[in-house]
PDB file of C-alpha atoms in Angstrom:
ATOM      1  CA  UNK A   1     -12.608  56.659 -72.288  1.00  0.00           C
ATOM      2  CA  UNK A   2     -14.808  57.447 -75.278  1.00  0.00           C
ATOM      3  CA  UNK A   3     -18.441  56.892 -75.268  1.00  0.00           C
ATOM      4  CA  UNK A   4     -18.660  55.726 -78.945  1.00  0.00           C
ATOM      5  CA  UNK A   5     -22.000  55.717 -80.595  1.00  0.00           C
ATOM      6  CA  UNK A   6     -23.759  58.960 -81.228  1.00  0.00           C
ATOM      7  CA  UNK A   7     -22.400  62.231 -79.817  1.00  0.00           C
ATOM      8  CA  UNK A   8     -23.493  63.577 -76.428  1.00  0.00           C
ATOM      9  CA  UNK A   9     -26.050  66.319 -76.262  1.00  0.00           C
ATOM     10  CA  UNK A  10     -24.440  69.816 -76.214  1.00  0.00           C
ATOM     11  CA  UNK A  11     -25.054  70.308 -72.440  1.00  0.00           C
ATOM     12  CA  UNK A  12     -23.028  67.154 -71.614  1.00  0.00           C
ATOM     13  CA  UNK A  13     -20.289  67.438 -74.164  1.00  0.00           C
ATOM     14  CA  UNK A  14     -17.958  69.264 -71.845  1.00  0.00           C
ATOM     15  CA  UNK A  15     -17.138  68.186 -68.343  1.00  0.00           C
ATOM     16  CA  UNK A  16     -19.048  70.292 -65.913  1.00  0.00           C
ATOM     17  CA  UNK A  17     -17.040  72.728 -63.976  1.00  0.00           C
ATOM     18  CA  UNK A  18     -19.096  72.402 -60.797  1.00  0.00           C
ATOM     19  CA  UNK A  19     -19.118  68.955 -59.287  1.00  0.00           C
ATOM     20  CA  UNK A  20     -22.435  69.544 -57.404  1.00  0.00           C
ATOM     21  CA  UNK A  21     -24.778  68.344 -59.978  1.00  0.00           C
ATOM     22  CA  UNK A  22     -27.548  65.766 -60.255  1.00  0.00           C
ATOM     23  CA  UNK A  23     -31.048  66.521 -58.975  1.00  0.00           C
ATOM     24  CA  UNK A  24     -33.158  63.649 -58.117  1.00  0.00           C
ATOM     25  CA  UNK A  25     -36.898  64.144 -58.486  1.00  0.00           C
ATOM     26  CA  UNK A  26     -37.818  63.915 -54.859  1.00  0.00           C
ATOM     27  CA  UNK A  27     -35.482  66.762 -53.706  1.00  0.00           C
ATOM     28  CA  UNK A  28     -32.055  68.081 -54.912  1.00  0.00           C
ATOM     29  CA  UNK A  29     -29.868  71.452 -55.349  1.00  0.00           C
ATOM     30  CA  UNK A  30     -26.354  72.967 -55.849  1.00  0.00           C
ATOM     31  CA  UNK A  31     -24.397  75.265 -53.540  1.00  0.00           C
ATOM     32  CA  UNK A  32     -21.098  74.410 -51.930  1.00  0.00           C
ATOM     33  CA  UNK A  33     -20.359  77.272 -49.620  1.00  0.00           C
ATOM     34  CA  UNK A  34     -21.455  76.667 -45.973  1.00  0.00           C
ATOM     35  CA  UNK A  35     -22.681  80.352 -45.516  1.00  0.00           C
ATOM     36  CA  UNK A  36     -24.562  80.303 -48.791  1.00  0.00           C
ATOM     37  CA  UNK A  37     -26.154  77.037 -47.703  1.00  0.00           C
ATOM     38  CA  UNK A  38     -27.137  78.497 -44.382  1.00  0.00           C
ATOM     39  CA  UNK A  39     -28.538  81.646 -46.039  1.00  0.00           C
ATOM     40  CA  UNK A  40     -30.400  79.458 -48.553  1.00  0.00           C
ATOM     41  CA  UNK A  41     -31.862  77.289 -45.718  1.00  0.00           C
ATOM     42  CA  UNK A  42     -33.074  80.273 -43.853  1.00  0.00           C
ATOM     43  CA  UNK A  43     -34.613  81.736 -47.097  1.00  0.00           C
ATOM     44  CA  UNK A  44     -36.275  78.293 -47.907  1.00  0.00           C
ATOM     45  CA  UNK A  45     -37.775  78.237 -44.256  1.00  0.00           C
ATOM     46  CA  UNK A  46     -39.226  81.785 -44.861  1.00  0.00           C
ATOM     47  CA  UNK A  47     -40.524  80.644 -48.220  1.00  0.00           C
ATOM     48  CA  UNK A  48     -42.147  77.511 -46.695  1.00  0.00           C
ATOM     49  CA  UNK A  49     -44.131  79.640 -44.203  1.00  0.00           C
ATOM     50  CA  UNK A  50     -45.501  81.811 -46.984  1.00  0.00           C
ATOM     51  CA  UNK A  51     -46.407  78.914 -49.299  1.00  0.00           C
ATOM     52  CA  UNK A  52     -47.740  76.778 -46.376  1.00  0.00           C
ATOM     53  CA  UNK A  53     -50.386  79.366 -46.020  1.00  0.00           C
ATOM     54  CA  UNK A  54     -51.172  79.674 -49.720  1.00  0.00           C
ATOM     55  CA  UNK A  55     -53.977  77.994 -51.820  1.00  0.00           C
ATOM     56  CA  UNK A  56     -54.332  76.959 -55.390  1.00  0.00           C
ATOM     57  CA  UNK A  57     -55.856  80.275 -56.379  1.00  0.00           C
ATOM     58  CA  UNK A  58     -52.546  81.949 -55.438  1.00  0.00           C
ATOM     59  CA  UNK A  59     -50.774  80.273 -58.452  1.00  0.00           C
ATOM     60  CA  UNK A  60     -51.041  80.615 -62.211  1.00  0.00           C
ATOM     61  CA  UNK A  61     -51.090  77.154 -63.468  1.00  0.00           C
ATOM     62  CA  UNK A  62     -48.865  76.169 -66.473  1.00  0.00           C
ATOM     63  CA  UNK A  63     -48.162  73.031 -68.340  1.00  0.00           C
ATOM     64  CA  UNK A  64     -48.141  69.554 -66.829  1.00  0.00           C
ATOM     65  CA  UNK A  65     -44.656  68.410 -66.133  1.00  0.00           C
ATOM     66  CA  UNK A  66     -45.455  64.863 -65.133  1.00  0.00           C
ATOM     67  CA  UNK A  67     -48.104  62.397 -64.042  1.00  0.00           C
ATOM     68  CA  UNK A  68     -48.238  59.615 -61.446  1.00  0.00           C
ATOM     69  CA  UNK A  69     -50.678  57.272 -59.779  1.00  0.00           C
ATOM     70  CA  UNK A  70     -51.892  60.019 -57.419  1.00  0.00           C
ATOM     71  CA  UNK A  71     -52.147  63.047 -59.634  1.00  0.00           C
ATOM     72  CA  UNK A  72     -49.778  65.222 -61.703  1.00  0.00           C
ATOM     73  CA  UNK A  73     -46.989  67.819 -61.431  1.00  0.00           C
ATOM     74  CA  UNK A  74     -47.636  71.285 -62.873  1.00  0.00           C
ATOM     75  CA  UNK A  75     -45.453  74.221 -63.624  1.00  0.00           C
ATOM     76  CA  UNK A  76     -46.837  77.154 -61.735  1.00  0.00           C
ATOM     77  CA  UNK A  77     -46.115  80.768 -60.968  1.00  0.00           C
ATOM     78  CA  UNK A  78     -46.777  82.093 -57.455  1.00  0.00           C
ATOM     79  CA  UNK A  79     -48.673  85.168 -58.064  1.00  0.00           C
ATOM     80  CA  UNK A  80     -47.436  87.033 -55.087  1.00  0.00           C
ATOM     81  CA  UNK A  81     -43.775  87.035 -56.033  1.00  0.00           C
ATOM     82  CA  UNK A  82     -43.629  85.743 -59.592  1.00  0.00           C
ATOM     83  CA  UNK A  83     -41.457  82.620 -58.675  1.00  0.00           C
ATOM     84  CA  UNK A  84     -41.841  79.330 -60.426  1.00  0.00           C
ATOM     85  CA  UNK A  85     -42.379  76.032 -58.860  1.00  0.00           C
ATOM     86  CA  UNK A  86     -43.192  72.500 -59.783  1.00  0.00           C
ATOM     87  CA  UNK A  87     -46.602  71.923 -57.970  1.00  0.00           C
ATOM     88  CA  UNK A  88     -47.307  68.365 -57.134  1.00  0.00           C
ATOM     89  CA  UNK A  89     -51.109  67.880 -57.084  1.00  0.00           C
ATOM     90  CA  UNK A  90     -52.201  64.756 -55.418  1.00  0.00           C
ATOM     91  CA  UNK A  91     -55.753  63.399 -55.240  1.00  0.00           C
ATOM     92  CA  UNK A  92     -56.847  62.656 -51.799  1.00  0.00           C
ATOM     93  CA  UNK A  93     -59.277  59.890 -52.883  1.00  0.00           C
ATOM     94  CA  UNK A  94     -56.475  58.121 -54.767  1.00  0.00           C
ATOM     95  CA  UNK A  95     -54.145  58.363 -51.840  1.00  0.00           C
ATOM     96  CA  UNK A  96     -56.778  56.868 -49.548  1.00  0.00           C
ATOM     97  CA  UNK A  97     -57.854  54.265 -52.122  1.00  0.00           C
ATOM     98  CA  UNK A  98     -54.238  53.138 -52.555  1.00  0.00           C
ATOM     99  CA  UNK A  99     -53.647  53.143 -48.805  1.00  0.00           C
ATOM    100  CA  UNK A 100     -50.790  55.528 -49.286  1.00  0.00           C
ATOM    101  CA  UNK A 101     -51.707  58.235 -46.532  1.00  0.00           C
ATOM    102  CA  UNK A 102     -48.744  57.268 -44.348  1.00  0.00           C
ATOM    103  CA  UNK A 103     -46.476  57.245 -47.325  1.00  0.00           C
ATOM    104  CA  UNK A 104     -47.351  60.690 -48.491  1.00  0.00           C
ATOM    105  CA  UNK A 105     -47.041  62.208 -44.949  1.00  0.00           C
ATOM    106  CA  UNK A 106     -43.779  60.504 -44.514  1.00  0.00           C
ATOM    107  CA  UNK A 107     -42.594  61.856 -47.990  1.00  0.00           C
ATOM    108  CA  UNK A 108     -43.643  65.455 -46.903  1.00  0.00           C
ATOM    109  CA  UNK A 109     -41.862  65.145 -43.568  1.00  0.00           C
ATOM    110  CA  UNK A 110     -38.682  63.752 -45.050  1.00  0.00           C
ATOM    111  CA  UNK A 111     -38.559  66.644 -47.642  1.00  0.00           C
ATOM    112  CA  UNK A 112     -39.018  69.103 -44.852  1.00  0.00           C
ATOM    113  CA  UNK A 113     -36.054  67.682 -42.821  1.00  0.00           C
ATOM    114  CA  UNK A 114     -33.372  67.169 -45.543  1.00  0.00           C
ATOM    115  CA  UNK A 115     -31.027  69.797 -46.887  1.00  0.00           C
ATOM    116  CA  UNK A 116     -28.630  68.652 -49.474  1.00  0.00           C
ATOM    117  CA  UNK A 117     -27.198  70.595 -52.395  1.00  0.00           C
ATOM    118  CA  UNK A 118     -28.451  68.016 -54.918  1.00  0.00           C
ATOM    119  CA  UNK A 119     -31.907  67.402 -53.596  1.00  0.00           C
ATOM    120  CA  UNK A 120     -34.959  69.316 -54.935  1.00  0.00           C
ATOM    121  CA  UNK A 121     -36.375  71.527 -52.233  1.00  0.00           C
ATOM    122  CA  UNK A 122     -39.965  71.425 -50.917  1.00  0.00           C
ATOM    123  CA  UNK A 123     -41.101  75.092 -50.419  1.00  0.00           C
ATOM    124  CA  UNK A 124     -44.436  74.442 -48.889  1.00  0.00           C
ATOM    125  CA  UNK A 125     -47.582  72.330 -48.798  1.00  0.00           C
ATOM    126  CA  UNK A 126     -51.287  72.981 -48.360  1.00  0.00           C
ATOM    127  CA  UNK A 127     -54.596  71.275 -49.123  1.00  0.00           C
ATOM    128  CA  UNK A 128     -58.277  71.709 -50.162  1.00  0.00           C
ATOM    129  CA  UNK A 129     -61.121  69.394 -50.026  1.00  0.00           C
ATOM    130  CA  UNK A 130     -59.962  67.230 -52.967  1.00  0.00           C
ATOM    131  CA  UNK A 131     -56.183  67.607 -53.349  1.00  0.00           C
ATOM    132  CA  UNK A 132     -52.869  67.883 -51.405  1.00  0.00           C
ATOM    133  CA  UNK A 133     -50.427  70.266 -52.945  1.00  0.00           C
ATOM    134  CA  UNK A 134     -46.534  70.144 -52.550  1.00  0.00           C
ATOM    135  CA  UNK A 135     -44.712  73.348 -54.009  1.00  0.00           C
ATOM    136  CA  UNK A 136     -41.405  72.003 -55.104  1.00  0.00           C
ATOM    137  CA  UNK A 137     -38.293  73.531 -56.574  1.00  0.00           C
ATOM    138  CA  UNK A 138     -38.705  73.840 -60.336  1.00  0.00           C
ATOM    139  CA  UNK A 139     -35.800  72.115 -62.181  1.00  0.00           C
ATOM    140  CA  UNK A 140     -35.968  73.118 -65.975  1.00  0.00           C
ATOM    141  CA  UNK A 141     -33.331  70.931 -67.589  1.00  0.00           C
ATOM    142  CA  UNK A 142     -35.376  67.763 -68.099  1.00  0.00           C
ATOM    143  CA  UNK A 143     -35.063  64.179 -67.015  1.00  0.00           C
ATOM    144  CA  UNK A 144     -31.652  62.431 -66.953  1.00  0.00           C
ATOM    145  CA  UNK A 145     -33.487  59.700 -68.972  1.00  0.00           C
ATOM    146  CA  UNK A 146     -34.182  62.007 -71.901  1.00  0.00           C
ATOM    147  CA  UNK A 147     -30.527  63.138 -72.145  1.00  0.00           C
ATOM    148  CA  UNK A 148     -29.324  59.508 -71.792  1.00  0.00           C
ATOM    149  CA  UNK A 149     -31.712  58.407 -74.613  1.00  0.00           C
ATOM    150  CA  UNK A 150     -30.601  61.085 -76.890  1.00  0.00           C
ATOM    151  CA  UNK A 151     -26.821  60.207 -76.245  1.00  0.00           C
ATOM    152  CA  UNK A 152     -27.312  56.561 -76.498  1.00  0.00           C
ATOM    153  CA  UNK A 153     -24.718  56.106 -73.726  1.00  0.00           C
ATOM    154  CA  UNK A 154     -22.470  58.366 -71.869  1.00  0.00           C
ATOM    155  CA  UNK A 155     -18.656  58.182 -71.912  1.00  0.00           C
ATOM    156  CA  UNK A 156     -16.871  56.745 -68.792  1.00  0.00           C
ATOM    157  CA  UNK A 157     -16.023  60.241 -67.330  1.00  0.00           C
ATOM    158  CA  UNK A 158     -19.512  61.569 -67.566  1.00  0.00           C
ATOM    159  CA  UNK A 159     -20.841  58.179 -66.160  1.00  0.00           C
ATOM    160  CA  UNK A 160     -18.456  58.477 -63.248  1.00  0.00           C
ATOM    161  CA  UNK A 161     -19.445  62.119 -62.648  1.00  0.00           C
ATOM    162  CA  UNK A 162     -23.207  61.341 -62.426  1.00  0.00           C
ATOM    163  CA  UNK A 163     -22.718  58.120 -60.556  1.00  0.00           C
ATOM    164  CA  UNK A 164     -20.581  60.100 -57.889  1.00  0.00           C
ATOM    165  CA  UNK A 165     -23.396  62.617 -57.451  1.00  0.00           C
ATOM    166  CA  UNK A 166     -25.943  59.903 -56.874  1.00  0.00           C
ATOM    167  CA  UNK A 167     -23.735  58.067 -54.437  1.00  0.00           C
ATOM    168  CA  UNK A 168     -23.272  61.401 -52.536  1.00  0.00           C
ATOM    169  CA  UNK A 169     -27.104  61.783 -52.248  1.00  0.00           C
ATOM    170  CA  UNK A 170     -27.568  58.150 -50.992  1.00  0.00           C
ATOM    171  CA  UNK A 171     -24.761  58.485 -48.641  1.00  0.00           C
ATOM    172  CA  UNK A 172     -26.511  61.652 -47.227  1.00  0.00           C
ATOM    173  CA  UNK A 173     -29.965  60.043 -47.009  1.00  0.00           C
ATOM    174  CA  UNK A 174     -28.548  56.701 -45.533  1.00  0.00           C
ATOM    175  CA  UNK A 175     -26.720  58.669 -42.762  1.00  0.00           C
ATOM    176  CA  UNK A 176     -30.265  60.059 -41.779  1.00  0.00           C
ATOM    177  CA  UNK A 177     -31.741  56.628 -41.977  1.00  0.00           C
ATOM    178  CA  UNK A 178     -33.706  57.337 -45.136  1.00  0.00           C
ATOM    179  CA  UNK A 179     -34.068  54.875 -47.841  1.00  0.00           C
ATOM    180  CA  UNK A 180     -35.032  56.064 -51.357  1.00  0.00           C
ATOM    181  CA  UNK A 181     -36.546  53.172 -53.309  1.00  0.00           C
ATOM    182  CA  UNK A 182     -37.342  54.780 -56.647  1.00  0.00           C
ATOM    183  CA  UNK A 183     -34.098  55.600 -58.255  1.00  0.00           C
ATOM    184  CA  UNK A 184     -34.341  55.553 -62.172  1.00  0.00           C
ATOM    185  CA  UNK A 185     -33.312  57.822 -64.773  1.00  0.00           C
ATOM    186  CA  UNK A 186     -36.728  59.296 -65.027  1.00  0.00           C
ATOM    187  CA  UNK A 187     -36.526  60.512 -61.495  1.00  0.00           C
ATOM    188  CA  UNK A 188     -33.313  62.297 -61.845  1.00  0.00           C
ATOM    189  CA  UNK A 189     -33.652  65.961 -62.941  1.00  0.00           C
ATOM    190  CA  UNK A 190     -30.959  68.151 -64.473  1.00  0.00           C
ATOM    191  CA  UNK A 191     -30.528  71.915 -64.770  1.00  0.00           C
ATOM    192  CA  UNK A 192     -30.228  73.256 -68.368  1.00  0.00           C
ATOM    193  CA  UNK A 193     -26.402  73.176 -68.243  1.00  0.00           C
ATOM    194  CA  UNK A 194     -26.379  69.470 -67.374  1.00  0.00           C
ATOM    195  CA  UNK A 195     -25.903  69.706 -63.535  1.00  0.00           C
TER     196      UNK A 195
END
C-alpha cells in the first residue's frame, strides 16, 4: 500500500535488495553466507583480542554520537589500524551509584556471545580508573527514529520489511534466553543505504 503523507527519505524510497537490514543499537550486522559469517566471526575474535588490550590513548576521539545515564558514545579511530568504532565510555562511579554493575557486566558478556547478521558487534572492552570502554561496530546511517521522523510514516512494504528484521533479531535472542527490554526507534541503527 502507499504510505501517504510526505515522501520517504531517498535511502528508503526503493525496496532494499538485501533483506538482512536493521541494526539495533546493542549489536547488529549483515552477511548471509555461512562461510563469510564464519570468516567474519574469526576476524571479530582476533580484533577483540587486540582491542581488549588497548587503552584510550590508542584512539583518536571524534564527535559524540550519543549520551546516556552512564556516559556517552564517541566516534573513534583506532590509531594502530585506522578503523572506526563507536566507543561506549561508561563512568564507573555512575554505574556503581545506580547499582548497575551486574547489568553492565551482563551486557558485555551477552555482546561477546551473540553473532547475528543484524546485531552490532562488540570488538573489545577495556578500562581505566574512571571509565569502562566498549569498542562497538560503528554504524553510520543514523537512527531509525530520525528516518521515520523525516518520512512521517512508512508505507506497508517498508514497515513489514523492518518489522521482519526486528522479529528475526528477537527470535535469535529469545532462542538464547536473552530478553532485550529497550526496543525503541532511537535504538535501531541503519547503514547509509537504509539497511
